[in-house]
Tab-separated table of C-alpha atoms in Angstrom:
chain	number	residue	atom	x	y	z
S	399	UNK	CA	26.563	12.393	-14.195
S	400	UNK	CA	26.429	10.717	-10.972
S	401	UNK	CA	23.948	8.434	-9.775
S	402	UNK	CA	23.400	7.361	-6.265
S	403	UNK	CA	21.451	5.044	-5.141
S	404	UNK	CA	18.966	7.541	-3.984
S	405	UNK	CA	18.589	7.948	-7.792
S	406	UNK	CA	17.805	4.658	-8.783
S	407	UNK	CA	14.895	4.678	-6.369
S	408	UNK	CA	15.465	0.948	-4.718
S	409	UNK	CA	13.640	2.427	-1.530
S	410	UNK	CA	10.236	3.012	-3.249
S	411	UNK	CA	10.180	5.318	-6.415
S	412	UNK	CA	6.726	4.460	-7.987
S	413	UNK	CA	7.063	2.169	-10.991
S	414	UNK	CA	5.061	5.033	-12.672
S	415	UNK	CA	8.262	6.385	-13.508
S	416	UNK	CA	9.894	3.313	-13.707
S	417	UNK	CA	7.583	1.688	-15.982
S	418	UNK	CA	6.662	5.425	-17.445
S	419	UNK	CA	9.699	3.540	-19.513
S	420	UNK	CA	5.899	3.332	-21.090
S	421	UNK	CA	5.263	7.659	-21.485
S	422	UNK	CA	7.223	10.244	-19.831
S	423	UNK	CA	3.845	12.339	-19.774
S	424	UNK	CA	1.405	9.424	-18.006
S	425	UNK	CA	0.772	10.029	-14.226
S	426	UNK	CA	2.426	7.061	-11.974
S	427	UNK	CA	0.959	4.082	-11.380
S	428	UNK	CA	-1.852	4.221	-8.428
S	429	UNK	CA	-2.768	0.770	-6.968
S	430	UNK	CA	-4.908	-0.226	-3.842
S	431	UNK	CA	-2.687	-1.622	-1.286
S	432	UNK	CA	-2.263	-5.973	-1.784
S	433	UNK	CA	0.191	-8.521	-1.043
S	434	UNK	CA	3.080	-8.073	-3.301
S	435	UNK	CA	2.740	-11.526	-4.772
S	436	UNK	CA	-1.155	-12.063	-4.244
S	437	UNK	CA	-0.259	-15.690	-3.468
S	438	UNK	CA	-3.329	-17.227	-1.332
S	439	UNK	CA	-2.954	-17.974	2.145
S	440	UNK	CA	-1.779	-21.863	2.618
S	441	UNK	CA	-4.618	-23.846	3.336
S	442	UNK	CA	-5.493	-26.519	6.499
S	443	UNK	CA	-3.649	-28.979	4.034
S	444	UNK	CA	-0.604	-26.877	4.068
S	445	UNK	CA	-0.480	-24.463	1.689
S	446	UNK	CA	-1.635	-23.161	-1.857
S	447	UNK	CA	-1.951	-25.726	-4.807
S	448	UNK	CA	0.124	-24.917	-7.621
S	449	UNK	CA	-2.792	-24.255	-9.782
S	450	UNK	CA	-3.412	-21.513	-7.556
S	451	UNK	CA	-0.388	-20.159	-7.127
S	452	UNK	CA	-0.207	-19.892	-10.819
S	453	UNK	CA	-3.385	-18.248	-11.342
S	454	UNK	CA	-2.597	-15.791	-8.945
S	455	UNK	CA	0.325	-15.363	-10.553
S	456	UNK	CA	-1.320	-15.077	-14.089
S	457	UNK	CA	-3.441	-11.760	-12.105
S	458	UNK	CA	-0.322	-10.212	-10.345
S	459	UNK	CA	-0.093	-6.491	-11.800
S	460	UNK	CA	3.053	-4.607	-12.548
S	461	UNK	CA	5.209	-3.737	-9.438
S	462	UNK	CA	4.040	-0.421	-7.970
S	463	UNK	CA	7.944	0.574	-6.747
S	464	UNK	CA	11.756	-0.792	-7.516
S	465	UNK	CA	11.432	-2.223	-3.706
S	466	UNK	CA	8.407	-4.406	-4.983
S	467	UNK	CA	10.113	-5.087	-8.154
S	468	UNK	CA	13.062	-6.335	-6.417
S	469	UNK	CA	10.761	-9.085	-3.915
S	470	UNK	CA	9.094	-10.001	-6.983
S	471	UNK	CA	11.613	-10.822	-9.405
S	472	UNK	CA	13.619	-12.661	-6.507
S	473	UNK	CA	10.275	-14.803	-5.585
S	474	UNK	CA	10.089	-15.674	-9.554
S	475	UNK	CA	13.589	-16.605	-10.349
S	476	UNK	CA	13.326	-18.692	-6.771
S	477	UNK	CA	9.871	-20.898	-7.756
S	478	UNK	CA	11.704	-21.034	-11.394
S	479	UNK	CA	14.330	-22.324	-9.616
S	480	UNK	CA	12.956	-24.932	-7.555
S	481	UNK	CA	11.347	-26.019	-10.873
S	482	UNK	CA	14.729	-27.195	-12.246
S	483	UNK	CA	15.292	-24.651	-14.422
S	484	UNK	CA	18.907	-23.251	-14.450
S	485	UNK	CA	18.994	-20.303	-17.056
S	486	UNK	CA	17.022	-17.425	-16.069
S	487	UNK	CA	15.967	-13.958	-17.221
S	488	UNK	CA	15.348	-11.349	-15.644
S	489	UNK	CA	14.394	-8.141	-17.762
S	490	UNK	CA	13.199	-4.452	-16.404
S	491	UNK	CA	13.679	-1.193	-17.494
S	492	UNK	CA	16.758	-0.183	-14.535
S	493	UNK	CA	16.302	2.803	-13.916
S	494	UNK	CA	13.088	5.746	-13.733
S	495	UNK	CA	11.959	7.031	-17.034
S	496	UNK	CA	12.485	10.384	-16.390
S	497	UNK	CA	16.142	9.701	-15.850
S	498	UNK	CA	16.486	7.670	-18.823
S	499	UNK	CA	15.303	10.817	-20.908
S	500	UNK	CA	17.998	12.971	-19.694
S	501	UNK	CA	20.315	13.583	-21.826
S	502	UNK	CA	23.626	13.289	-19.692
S	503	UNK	CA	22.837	9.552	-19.114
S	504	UNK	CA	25.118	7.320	-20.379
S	505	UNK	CA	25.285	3.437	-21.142
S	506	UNK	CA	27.901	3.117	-17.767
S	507	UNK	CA	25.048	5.176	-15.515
S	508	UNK	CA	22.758	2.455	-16.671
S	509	UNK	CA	25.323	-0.267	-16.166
S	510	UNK	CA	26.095	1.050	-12.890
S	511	UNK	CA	22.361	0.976	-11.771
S	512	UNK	CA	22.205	-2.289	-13.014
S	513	UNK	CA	25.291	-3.797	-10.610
S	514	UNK	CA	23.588	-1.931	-7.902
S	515	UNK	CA	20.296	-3.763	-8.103
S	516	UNK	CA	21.447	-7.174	-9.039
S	517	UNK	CA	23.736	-6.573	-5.804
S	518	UNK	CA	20.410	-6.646	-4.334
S	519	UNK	CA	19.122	-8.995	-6.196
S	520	UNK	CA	22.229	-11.289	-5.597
S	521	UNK	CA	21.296	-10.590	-1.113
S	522	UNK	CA	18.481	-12.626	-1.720
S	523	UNK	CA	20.206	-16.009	-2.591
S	524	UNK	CA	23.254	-15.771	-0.547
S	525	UNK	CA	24.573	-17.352	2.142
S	526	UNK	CA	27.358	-16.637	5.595
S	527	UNK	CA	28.310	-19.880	4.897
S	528	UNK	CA	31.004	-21.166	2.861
S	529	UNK	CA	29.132	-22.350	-0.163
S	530	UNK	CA	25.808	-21.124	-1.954
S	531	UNK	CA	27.387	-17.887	-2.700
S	532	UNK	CA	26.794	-15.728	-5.613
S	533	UNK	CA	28.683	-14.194	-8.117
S	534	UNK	CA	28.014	-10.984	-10.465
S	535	UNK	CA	30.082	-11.234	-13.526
S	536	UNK	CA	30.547	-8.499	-15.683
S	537	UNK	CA	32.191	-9.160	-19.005
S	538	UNK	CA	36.218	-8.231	-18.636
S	539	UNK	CA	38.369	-7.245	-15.509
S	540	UNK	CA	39.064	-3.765	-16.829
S	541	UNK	CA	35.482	-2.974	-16.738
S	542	UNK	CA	34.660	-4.851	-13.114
S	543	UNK	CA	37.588	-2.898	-11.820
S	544	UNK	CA	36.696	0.779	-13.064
S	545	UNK	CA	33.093	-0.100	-11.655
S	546	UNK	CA	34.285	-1.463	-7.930
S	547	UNK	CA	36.100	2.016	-7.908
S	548	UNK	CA	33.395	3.962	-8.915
S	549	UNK	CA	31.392	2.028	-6.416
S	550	UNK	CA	34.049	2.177	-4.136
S	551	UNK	CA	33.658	-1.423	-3.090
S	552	UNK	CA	35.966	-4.694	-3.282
S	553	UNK	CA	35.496	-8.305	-4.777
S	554	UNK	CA	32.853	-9.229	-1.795
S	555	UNK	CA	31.121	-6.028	-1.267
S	556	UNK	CA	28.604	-8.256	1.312
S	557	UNK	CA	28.929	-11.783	2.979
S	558	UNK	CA	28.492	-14.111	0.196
S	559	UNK	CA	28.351	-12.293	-2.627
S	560	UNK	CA	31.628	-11.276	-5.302
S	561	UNK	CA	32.025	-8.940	-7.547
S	562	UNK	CA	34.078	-10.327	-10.720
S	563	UNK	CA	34.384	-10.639	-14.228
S	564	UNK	CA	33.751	-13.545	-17.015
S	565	UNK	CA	37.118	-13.364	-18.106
S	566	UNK	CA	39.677	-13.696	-15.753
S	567	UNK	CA	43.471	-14.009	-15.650
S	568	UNK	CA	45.712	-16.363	-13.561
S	569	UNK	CA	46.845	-15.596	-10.075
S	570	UNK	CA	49.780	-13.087	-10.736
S	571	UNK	CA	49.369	-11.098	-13.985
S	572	UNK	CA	48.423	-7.701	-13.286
S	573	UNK	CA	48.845	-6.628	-17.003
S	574	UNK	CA	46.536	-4.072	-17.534
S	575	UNK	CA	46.220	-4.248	-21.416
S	576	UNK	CA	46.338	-7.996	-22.439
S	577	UNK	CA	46.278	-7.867	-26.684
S	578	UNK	CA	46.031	-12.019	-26.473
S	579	UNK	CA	42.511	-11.097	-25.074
S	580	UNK	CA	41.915	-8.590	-27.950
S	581	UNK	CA	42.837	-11.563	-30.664
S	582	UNK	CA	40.694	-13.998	-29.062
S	583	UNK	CA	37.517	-11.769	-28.916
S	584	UNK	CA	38.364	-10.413	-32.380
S	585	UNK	CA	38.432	-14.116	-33.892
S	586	UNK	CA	35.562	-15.061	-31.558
S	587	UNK	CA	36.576	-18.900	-30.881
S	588	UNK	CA	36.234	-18.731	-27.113
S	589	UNK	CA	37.787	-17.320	-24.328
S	590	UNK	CA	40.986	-19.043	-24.215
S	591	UNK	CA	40.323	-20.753	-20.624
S	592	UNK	CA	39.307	-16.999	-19.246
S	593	UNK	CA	35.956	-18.269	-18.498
S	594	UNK	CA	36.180	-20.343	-15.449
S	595	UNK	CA	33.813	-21.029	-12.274
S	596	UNK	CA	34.182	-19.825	-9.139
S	597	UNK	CA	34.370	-22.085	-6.655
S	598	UNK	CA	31.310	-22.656	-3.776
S	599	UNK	CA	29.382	-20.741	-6.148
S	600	UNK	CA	25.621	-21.617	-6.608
S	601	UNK	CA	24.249	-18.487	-9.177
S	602	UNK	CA	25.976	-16.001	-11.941
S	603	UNK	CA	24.104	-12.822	-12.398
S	604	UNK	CA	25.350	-11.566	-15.587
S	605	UNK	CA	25.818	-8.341	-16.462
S	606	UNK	CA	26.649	-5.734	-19.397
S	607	UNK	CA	27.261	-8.136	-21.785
S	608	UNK	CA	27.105	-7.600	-25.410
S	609	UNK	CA	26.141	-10.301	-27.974
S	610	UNK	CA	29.318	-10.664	-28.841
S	611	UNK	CA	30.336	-12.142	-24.902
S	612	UNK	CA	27.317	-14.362	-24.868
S	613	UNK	CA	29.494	-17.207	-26.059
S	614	UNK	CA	31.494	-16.737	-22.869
S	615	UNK	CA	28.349	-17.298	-20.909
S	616	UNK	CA	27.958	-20.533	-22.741
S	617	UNK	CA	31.286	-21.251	-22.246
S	618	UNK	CA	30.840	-21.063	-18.215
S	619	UNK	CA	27.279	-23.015	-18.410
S	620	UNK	CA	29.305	-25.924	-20.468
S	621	UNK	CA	31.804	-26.109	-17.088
S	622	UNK	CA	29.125	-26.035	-14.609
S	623	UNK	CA	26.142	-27.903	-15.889
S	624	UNK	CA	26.675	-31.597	-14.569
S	625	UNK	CA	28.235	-29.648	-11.105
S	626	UNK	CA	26.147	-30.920	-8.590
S	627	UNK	CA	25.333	-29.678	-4.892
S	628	UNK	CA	26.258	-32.398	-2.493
S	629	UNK	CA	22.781	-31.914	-0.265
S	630	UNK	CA	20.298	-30.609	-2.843
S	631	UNK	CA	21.604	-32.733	-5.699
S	632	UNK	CA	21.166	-29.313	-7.710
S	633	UNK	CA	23.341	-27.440	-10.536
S	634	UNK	CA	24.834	-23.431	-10.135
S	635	UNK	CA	22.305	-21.391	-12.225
S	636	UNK	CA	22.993	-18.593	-14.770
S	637	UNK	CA	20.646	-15.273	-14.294
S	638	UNK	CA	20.611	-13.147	-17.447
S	639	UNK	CA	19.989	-9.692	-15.870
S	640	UNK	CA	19.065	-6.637	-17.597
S	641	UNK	CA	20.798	-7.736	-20.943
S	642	UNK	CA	17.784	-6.630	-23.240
S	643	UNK	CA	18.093	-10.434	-25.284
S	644	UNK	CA	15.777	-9.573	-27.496
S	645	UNK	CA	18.317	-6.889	-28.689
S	646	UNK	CA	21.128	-8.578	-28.520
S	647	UNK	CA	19.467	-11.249	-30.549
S	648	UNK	CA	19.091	-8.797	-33.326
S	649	UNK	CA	22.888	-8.902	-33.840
S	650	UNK	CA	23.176	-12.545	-34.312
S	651	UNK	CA	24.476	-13.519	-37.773
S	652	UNK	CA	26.303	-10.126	-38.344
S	653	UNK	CA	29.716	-9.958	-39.474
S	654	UNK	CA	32.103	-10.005	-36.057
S	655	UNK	CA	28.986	-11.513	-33.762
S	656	UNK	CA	27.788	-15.309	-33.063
S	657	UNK	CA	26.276	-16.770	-35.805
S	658	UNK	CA	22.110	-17.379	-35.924
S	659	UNK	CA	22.569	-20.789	-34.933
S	660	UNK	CA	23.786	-19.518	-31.453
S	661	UNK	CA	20.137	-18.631	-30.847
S	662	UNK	CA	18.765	-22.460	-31.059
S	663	UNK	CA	21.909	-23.867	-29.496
S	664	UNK	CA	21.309	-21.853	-26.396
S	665	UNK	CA	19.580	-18.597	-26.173
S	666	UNK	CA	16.342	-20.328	-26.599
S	667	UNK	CA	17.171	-21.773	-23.719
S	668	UNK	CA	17.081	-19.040	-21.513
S	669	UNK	CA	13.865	-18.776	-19.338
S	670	UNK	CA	12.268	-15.479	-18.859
S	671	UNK	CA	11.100	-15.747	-15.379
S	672	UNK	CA	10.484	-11.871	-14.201
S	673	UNK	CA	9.898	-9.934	-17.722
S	674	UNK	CA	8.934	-6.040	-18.550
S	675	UNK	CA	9.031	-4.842	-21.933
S	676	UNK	CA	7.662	-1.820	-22.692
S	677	UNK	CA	6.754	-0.478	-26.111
S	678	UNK	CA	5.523	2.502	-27.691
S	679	UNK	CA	4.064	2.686	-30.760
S	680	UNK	CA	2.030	5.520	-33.092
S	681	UNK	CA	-0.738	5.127	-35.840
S	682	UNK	CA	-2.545	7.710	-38.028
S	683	UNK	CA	-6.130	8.071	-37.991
S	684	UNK	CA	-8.644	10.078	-39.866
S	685	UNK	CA	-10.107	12.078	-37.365
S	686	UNK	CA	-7.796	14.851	-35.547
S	687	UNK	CA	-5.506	14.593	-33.989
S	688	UNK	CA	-4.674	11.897	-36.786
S	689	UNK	CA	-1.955	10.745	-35.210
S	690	UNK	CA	-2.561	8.547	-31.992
S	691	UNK	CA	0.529	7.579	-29.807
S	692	UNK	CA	-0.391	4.260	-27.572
S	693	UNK	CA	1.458	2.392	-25.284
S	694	UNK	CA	1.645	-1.024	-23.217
S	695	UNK	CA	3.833	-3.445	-21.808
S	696	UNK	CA	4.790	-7.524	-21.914
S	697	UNK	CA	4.467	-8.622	-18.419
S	698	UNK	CA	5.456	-11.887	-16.717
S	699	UNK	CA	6.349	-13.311	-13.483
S	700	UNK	CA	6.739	-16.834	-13.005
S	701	UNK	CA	5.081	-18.963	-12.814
S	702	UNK	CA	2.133	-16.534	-14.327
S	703	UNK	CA	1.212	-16.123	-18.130
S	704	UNK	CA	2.797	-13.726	-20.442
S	705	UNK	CA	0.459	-10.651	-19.968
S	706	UNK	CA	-0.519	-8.085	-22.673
S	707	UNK	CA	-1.438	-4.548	-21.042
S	708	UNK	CA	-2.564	-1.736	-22.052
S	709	UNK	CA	-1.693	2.393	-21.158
S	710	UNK	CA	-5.322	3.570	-20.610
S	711	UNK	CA	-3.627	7.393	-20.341
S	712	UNK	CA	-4.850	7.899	-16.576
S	713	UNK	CA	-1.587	6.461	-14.861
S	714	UNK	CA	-3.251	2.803	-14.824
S	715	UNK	CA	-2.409	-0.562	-17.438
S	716	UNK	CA	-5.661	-2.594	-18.688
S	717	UNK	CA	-4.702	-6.360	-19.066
S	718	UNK	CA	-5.712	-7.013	-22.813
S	719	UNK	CA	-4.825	-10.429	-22.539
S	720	UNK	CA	-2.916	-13.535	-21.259
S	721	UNK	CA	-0.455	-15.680	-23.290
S	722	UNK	CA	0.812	-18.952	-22.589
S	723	UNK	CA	3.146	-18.411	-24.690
S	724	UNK	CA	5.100	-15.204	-25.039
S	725	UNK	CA	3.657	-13.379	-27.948
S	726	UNK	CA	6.104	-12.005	-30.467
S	727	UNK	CA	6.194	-8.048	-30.646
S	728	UNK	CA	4.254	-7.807	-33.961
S	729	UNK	CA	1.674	-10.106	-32.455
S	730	UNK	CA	1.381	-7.614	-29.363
S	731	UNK	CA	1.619	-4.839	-30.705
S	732	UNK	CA	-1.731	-6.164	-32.798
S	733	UNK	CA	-3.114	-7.365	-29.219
S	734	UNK	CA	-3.071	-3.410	-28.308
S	735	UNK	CA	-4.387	-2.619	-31.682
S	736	UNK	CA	-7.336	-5.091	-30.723
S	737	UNK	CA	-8.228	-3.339	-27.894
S	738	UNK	CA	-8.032	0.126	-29.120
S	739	UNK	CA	-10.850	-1.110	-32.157
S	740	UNK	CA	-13.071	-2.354	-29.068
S	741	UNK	CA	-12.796	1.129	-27.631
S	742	UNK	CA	-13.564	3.058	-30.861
S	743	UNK	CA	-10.058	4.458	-30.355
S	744	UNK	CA	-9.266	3.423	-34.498
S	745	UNK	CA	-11.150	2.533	-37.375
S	746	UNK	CA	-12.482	-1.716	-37.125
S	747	UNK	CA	-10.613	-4.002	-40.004
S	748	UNK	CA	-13.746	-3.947	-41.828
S	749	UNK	CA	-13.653	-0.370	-42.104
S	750	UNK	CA	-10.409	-0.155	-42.641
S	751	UNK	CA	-9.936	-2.629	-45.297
S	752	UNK	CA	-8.126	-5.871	-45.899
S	753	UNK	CA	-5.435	-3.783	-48.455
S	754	UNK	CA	-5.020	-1.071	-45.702
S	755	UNK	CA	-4.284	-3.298	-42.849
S	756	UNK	CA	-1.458	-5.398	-44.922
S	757	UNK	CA	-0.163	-2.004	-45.907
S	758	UNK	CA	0.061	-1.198	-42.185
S	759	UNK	CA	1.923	-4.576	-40.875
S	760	UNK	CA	3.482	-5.800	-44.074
S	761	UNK	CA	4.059	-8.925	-44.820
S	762	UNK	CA	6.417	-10.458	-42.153
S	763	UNK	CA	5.085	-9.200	-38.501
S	764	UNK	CA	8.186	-11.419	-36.759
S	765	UNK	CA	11.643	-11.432	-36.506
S	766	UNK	CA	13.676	-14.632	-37.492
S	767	UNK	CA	14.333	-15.827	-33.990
S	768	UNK	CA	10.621	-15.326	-32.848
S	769	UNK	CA	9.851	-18.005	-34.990
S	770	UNK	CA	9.312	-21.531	-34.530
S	771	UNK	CA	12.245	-23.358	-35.512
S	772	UNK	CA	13.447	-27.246	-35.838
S	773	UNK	CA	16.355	-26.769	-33.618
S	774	UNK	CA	15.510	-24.394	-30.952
S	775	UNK	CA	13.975	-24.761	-27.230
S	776	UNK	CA	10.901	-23.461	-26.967
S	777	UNK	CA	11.523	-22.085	-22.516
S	778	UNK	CA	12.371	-18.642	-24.181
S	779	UNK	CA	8.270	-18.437	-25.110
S	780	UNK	CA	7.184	-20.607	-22.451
């Protein structure tokens, strides 16, 4: 199947299909006209406070299109930026439900949509000038050079921006099977000097990468961490894009991927700065139908809260609640259970019994790297 860019909707597709990564049947989202980033106007002192920057951005709704999606999530990984933080996420759903669904889509359609919008993406930080210029790294040459022909673009598709790979070999081999690189990923002790920066370079967007490659991301941020910009004094910064972490998180600790301890070392590190996770969940009841099918989202944009919401079925998302700290998906899925009680949507706890409710969530409602732990960061929550 091919996708053009028509088909990833950057122009304006509502985000009811986009974030109908929430139902396939809900109508799209409908929203008044506002400024995309509901930011006050500056004031005679010159500007908005940061308190109210952040509570506006603690009110700012889901984006109603991929065009607003794309302003916002550049605005957020820029004020996250200028706040000295250098690893950054940036997590959406890439491409319109109802393409998702079909069933011709593949993982490279969805890898290709992603390259296409963190080229966009990348637009926003780049200079014409030598230096400030940003790269998009996907994990091996093979697969940067299959997707620049599909693409039908070179290194630098636009000024400032290059299209490359983590893993790179020296000037001169054009060996297109390398089995050194299949022994080093196979015994997973690094990249064997692969990994290198690129020069003049001020951001990495990666993309595609499997838990498995993480340590090569590592690897990079080890070589450019103390770098520092002559003028603004600042570091290059790493943007995690589209790489579902809480996924690839899962994997930790299995045979063949990075071990748990990966997770506190660095992961935890990584700052979610624009973040859209849907979820969809179902619950029996007494009453018919007996089985209710909800839905809602995690929604954040720095430097707002992390924001519960809630599919109220007509094509618009309640806010349930804010979270300074981002909840774990057994705590939100309970947050949307919450809500439904106060609706008379299910049975109260009372009602439903103390035995009932365990029966329903078990004991453990987290996964291991949700929880607090000695060595970790906490920026992944905050």
């Amino acid at each position: 199947m091919k996708l053009s860019t028509a088909a990833i909707a950057l122009s304006g597709t509502s985000l009811g299909l986009l974030c109908d990564a929430f139902s396939s049947g809900a109508a799209p989202i409908t929203r008044p006209m506002t400024s995309l980033f509901n930011v006050p106007a500056p004031t005679a002192e010159g500007g908005a406070s940061p308190q109210e920057i952040k509570e506006a951005a603690d009110a700012a709704a889901p984006p109603a299109s991929f065009f607003d999606l794309q302003q916002a999530s550049v605005k957020a990984a820029q004020m996250a930026m200028d706040d000295g933080f250098g690893l950054l996420e940036v997590e959406f759903p890439p491409l319109p439900a109802n393409v998702l669904e079909m069933d011709d889509v593949s993982a490279y359609d969805v890898a290709k949509a992603n390259v296409n919008l963190a080229l966009d993406f990348a637009k926003a930080f780049a200079t014409t000038g030598p230096k400030n210029n940003v790269a998009i790294l996907l994990p091996d040459e093979s697969e940067c050079q299959i997707m620049r022909e599909d693409l039908e673009m070179d290194s630098n598709p636009f000024p400032g921006v290059t299209l490359t790979s983590l893993r790179r070999s020296e000037e001169g081999d054009d060996r297109v099977f390398k089995p050194e690189n299949v022994l080093i990923g196979l015994l997973g002790r690094g990249s064997g000097g692969t990994v290198k920066p690129i020069e003049d370079t001020s951001m990495y967007i990666i993309i595609g990468a499997s838990a498995q490659e993480l340590p090569d991301v590592e690897e990079l941020y080890e070589q450019i961490k103390d770098q520092k910009d002559e003028e603004t004094g600042k570091s290059p910064v790493i943007v995690f894009y589209n790489l579902k972490l809480d996924i690839l998180r899962g994997d930790l600790g299995a045979p063949a991927f990075p071990s748990k301890e990966f997770q506190d070392r660095f992961l935890s590190r990584v700052k979610p700065v624009y973040y859209l996770r849907t979820r969809q969940y179902s619950r029996s009841i007494s009453q018919p139908p007996f089985i209710l099918n909800f839905q809602g989202c995690i929604f954040r944009s720095y430097p707002g809260h992390y924001q519960t919401l809630l599919d109220t079925g007509t094509g618009r998302y309640r806010k349930v609640v804010g979270n300074d700290l981002r909840p774990a998906l057994g705590e939100f899925k309970e947050q949307l259970t919450d809500a439904l009680r106060e609706e008379g949507g299910i049975a109260k706890k009372k009602e439903e019994g103390a035995l009932f409710g365990f029966l329903r969530t078990g004991y453990k409602t987290t996964t291991w790297w949700e929880e607090e732990r000695e060595n970790a960061s906490m920026d992944w929550r905050l």
